[in-house]
CSV table of C-alpha atoms in Angstrom, one decimal:
chain,number,residue,atom,x,y,z
A,1,UNK,CA,90.1,106.6,102.4
A,2,UNK,CA,88.8,105.7,98.9
A,3,UNK,CA,87.9,102.1,98.4
A,4,UNK,CA,90.0,100.2,95.7
A,5,UNK,CA,88.2,98.3,93.1
A,6,UNK,CA,89.4,94.7,93.0
A,7,UNK,CA,90.8,93.4,89.6
A,8,UNK,CA,89.1,90.6,87.6
A,9,UNK,CA,91.8,88.3,88.8
A,10,UNK,CA,91.2,89.2,92.4
A,11,UNK,CA,87.4,88.7,92.0
A,12,UNK,CA,88.0,85.4,90.5
A,13,UNK,CA,90.2,84.4,93.4
A,14,UNK,CA,87.4,85.6,95.9
A,15,UNK,CA,84.7,83.7,93.9
A,16,UNK,CA,86.7,80.5,94.0
A,17,UNK,CA,87.5,81.0,97.7
A,18,UNK,CA,83.7,81.6,98.5
A,19,UNK,CA,83.0,78.2,96.8
A,20,UNK,CA,85.6,76.5,98.8
A,21,UNK,CA,84.6,78.0,102.0
A,22,UNK,CA,81.0,77.6,101.6
A,23,UNK,CA,81.5,73.8,101.7
A,24,UNK,CA,83.3,73.9,105.2
A,25,UNK,CA,81.1,72.4,107.9
A,26,UNK,CA,83.5,73.0,110.6
A,27,UNK,CA,83.0,76.7,110.9
A,28,UNK,CA,79.9,78.9,111.3
A,29,UNK,CA,78.5,81.2,108.6
A,30,UNK,CA,79.8,84.2,110.6
A,31,UNK,CA,83.4,82.7,110.6
A,32,UNK,CA,83.1,82.1,106.9
A,33,UNK,CA,81.9,85.7,106.2
A,34,UNK,CA,84.6,87.1,108.6
A,35,UNK,CA,87.3,85.1,106.7
A,36,UNK,CA,86.1,86.1,103.4
A,37,UNK,CA,86.0,89.8,104.4
A,38,UNK,CA,89.5,89.5,105.8
A,39,UNK,CA,90.8,88.1,102.5
A,40,UNK,CA,88.9,90.7,100.4
A,41,UNK,CA,90.5,93.5,102.5
A,42,UNK,CA,93.9,91.9,102.1
A,43,UNK,CA,93.6,91.8,98.5
A,44,UNK,CA,92.2,95.4,98.4
A,45,UNK,CA,94.8,96.8,100.8
A,46,UNK,CA,97.8,94.6,101.0
A,47,UNK,CA,99.8,95.0,104.3
A,48,UNK,CA,102.0,98.1,104.1
A,49,UNK,CA,99.6,99.7,101.8
A,50,UNK,CA,97.6,102.3,103.8
A,51,UNK,CA,97.0,99.8,106.8
A,52,UNK,CA,99.7,101.3,109.1
A,53,UNK,CA,97.4,103.9,110.7
A,54,UNK,CA,94.4,101.8,111.5
A,55,UNK,CA,96.8,99.1,112.7
A,56,UNK,CA,98.6,101.6,115.2
A,57,UNK,CA,95.2,102.7,116.4
A,58,UNK,CA,93.5,99.3,116.8
A,59,UNK,CA,96.5,97.8,118.5
A,60,UNK,CA,96.4,100.4,121.3
A,61,UNK,CA,100.1,101.5,120.4
A,62,UNK,CA,99.0,105.1,119.8
A,63,UNK,CA,97.3,105.5,123.2
A,64,UNK,CA,100.3,103.8,124.8
A,65,UNK,CA,102.8,106.2,123.2
A,66,UNK,CA,100.5,109.2,124.2
A,67,UNK,CA,100.5,108.0,127.7
A,68,UNK,CA,104.3,108.0,127.8
A,69,UNK,CA,104.4,111.7,126.7
A,70,UNK,CA,105.1,110.9,123.0
A,71,UNK,CA,103.5,113.4,120.6
A,72,UNK,CA,104.7,112.3,117.1
A,73,UNK,CA,105.4,109.0,115.3
A,74,UNK,CA,108.1,108.5,112.6
A,75,UNK,CA,107.0,105.9,110.0
A,76,UNK,CA,109.3,104.5,107.3
A,77,UNK,CA,108.9,101.7,104.8
A,78,UNK,CA,110.8,98.7,106.0
A,79,UNK,CA,112.7,98.7,102.6
A,80,UNK,CA,114.1,102.1,103.2
A,81,UNK,CA,117.0,101.1,105.3
A,82,UNK,CA,118.5,104.6,105.4
A,83,UNK,CA,115.4,106.2,107.0
A,84,UNK,CA,116.4,108.3,109.9
A,85,UNK,CA,114.7,111.0,111.9
A,86,UNK,CA,115.6,114.5,110.7
A,87,UNK,CA,115.3,116.6,113.8
A,88,UNK,CA,114.9,119.7,111.7
A,89,UNK,CA,111.8,118.4,110.2
A,90,UNK,CA,110.5,117.1,113.5
A,91,UNK,CA,111.2,120.7,115.1
A,92,UNK,CA,109.4,122.4,112.1
A,93,UNK,CA,106.4,120.3,112.7
A,94,UNK,CA,106.3,121.0,116.4
A,95,UNK,CA,107.0,124.8,116.1
A,96,UNK,CA,104.3,125.1,113.3
A,97,UNK,CA,101.8,122.7,115.0
A,98,UNK,CA,101.8,120.7,111.9
A,99,UNK,CA,100.0,117.3,112.2
A,100,UNK,CA,101.4,115.3,109.2
A,101,UNK,CA,104.4,115.5,107.0
A,102,UNK,CA,105.2,113.2,104.1
A,103,UNK,CA,108.5,113.2,102.1
A,104,UNK,CA,107.6,113.2,98.4
A,105,UNK,CA,109.6,113.6,95.2
A,106,UNK,CA,108.4,114.0,91.5
A,107,UNK,CA,107.2,110.6,90.2
A,108,UNK,CA,109.2,109.1,87.2
A,109,UNK,CA,108.5,106.1,85.0
A,110,UNK,CA,110.8,104.1,87.3
A,111,UNK,CA,108.4,104.8,90.2
A,112,UNK,CA,105.8,102.1,89.6
A,113,UNK,CA,104.9,101.5,93.2
A,114,UNK,CA,104.3,103.8,96.1
A,115,UNK,CA,101.7,106.2,97.1
A,116,UNK,CA,100.8,109.8,96.2
A,117,UNK,CA,98.9,112.7,97.8
A,118,UNK,CA,95.2,113.2,96.8
A,119,UNK,CA,92.4,115.5,98.0
A,120,UNK,CA,89.5,113.4,99.3
A,121,UNK,CA,86.6,114.8,101.0
A,122,UNK,CA,88.3,118.1,101.4
A,123,UNK,CA,91.4,116.7,103.1
A,124,UNK,CA,94.9,115.8,101.7
A,125,UNK,CA,95.3,112.1,102.1
A,126,UNK,CA,97.9,109.3,101.1
A,127,UNK,CA,96.7,107.1,98.4
A,128,UNK,CA,98.7,104.0,97.9
A,129,UNK,CA,99.0,102.8,94.2
A,130,UNK,CA,97.9,99.3,95.4
A,131,UNK,CA,94.5,101.0,96.2
A,132,UNK,CA,94.1,102.1,92.5
A,133,UNK,CA,92.9,99.8,89.7
A,134,UNK,CA,95.7,99.3,87.1
A,135,UNK,CA,93.7,101.1,84.3
A,136,UNK,CA,93.7,104.3,86.4
A,137,UNK,CA,97.3,104.4,87.2
A,138,UNK,CA,99.0,107.2,85.1
A,139,UNK,CA,102.1,109.4,85.5
A,140,UNK,CA,99.9,112.3,84.4
A,141,UNK,CA,97.6,111.7,87.3
A,142,UNK,CA,100.1,110.8,89.9
A,143,UNK,CA,102.7,113.4,89.8
A,144,UNK,CA,104.3,112.8,93.2
A,145,UNK,CA,105.8,109.8,94.8
A,146,UNK,CA,105.7,109.1,98.6
A,147,UNK,CA,109.3,108.0,99.4
A,148,UNK,CA,107.9,106.2,102.6
A,149,UNK,CA,108.9,108.8,105.4
A,150,UNK,CA,106.0,110.0,107.4
A,151,UNK,CA,105.8,112.1,110.6
A,152,UNK,CA,102.4,112.1,112.3
A,153,UNK,CA,101.1,113.8,115.5
A,154,UNK,CA,99.7,111.0,117.6
A,155,UNK,CA,96.6,113.1,118.4
A,156,UNK,CA,96.0,113.6,114.6
A,157,UNK,CA,95.8,109.7,114.1
A,158,UNK,CA,93.4,109.1,117.0
């Protein structure tokens, strides 16, 4: 996944935080570095912006689902309250041995958030707009809008 560049405001936040954390005597240098790394990652990739896959993998949930005989996961944004599993799509994925499916729609000026599809290192990947510096966000560059419904083969994610 491409690494997002932090904004000047976020860099300033991290600089101030580094100054504050460096004066703490109660925690080790490793703990300070780990904390700063976590904050930087949070600013770069806010929760819900591309972190679902590593979170599922690192938590052991994918292995647990696989051990229960599950083959696919359906992921929907929490703000998409109408999200339901469409069995026609799931059957299509299974019958065609597709590993990944994302529902997209043409992006409009009203779609200021959300991810899009990109080609990165020869693979189609999801790029969340939160990972893109503001100066590079353009309707001309980001033609599709991820509506937040994803199907993935568990083995694809592992």
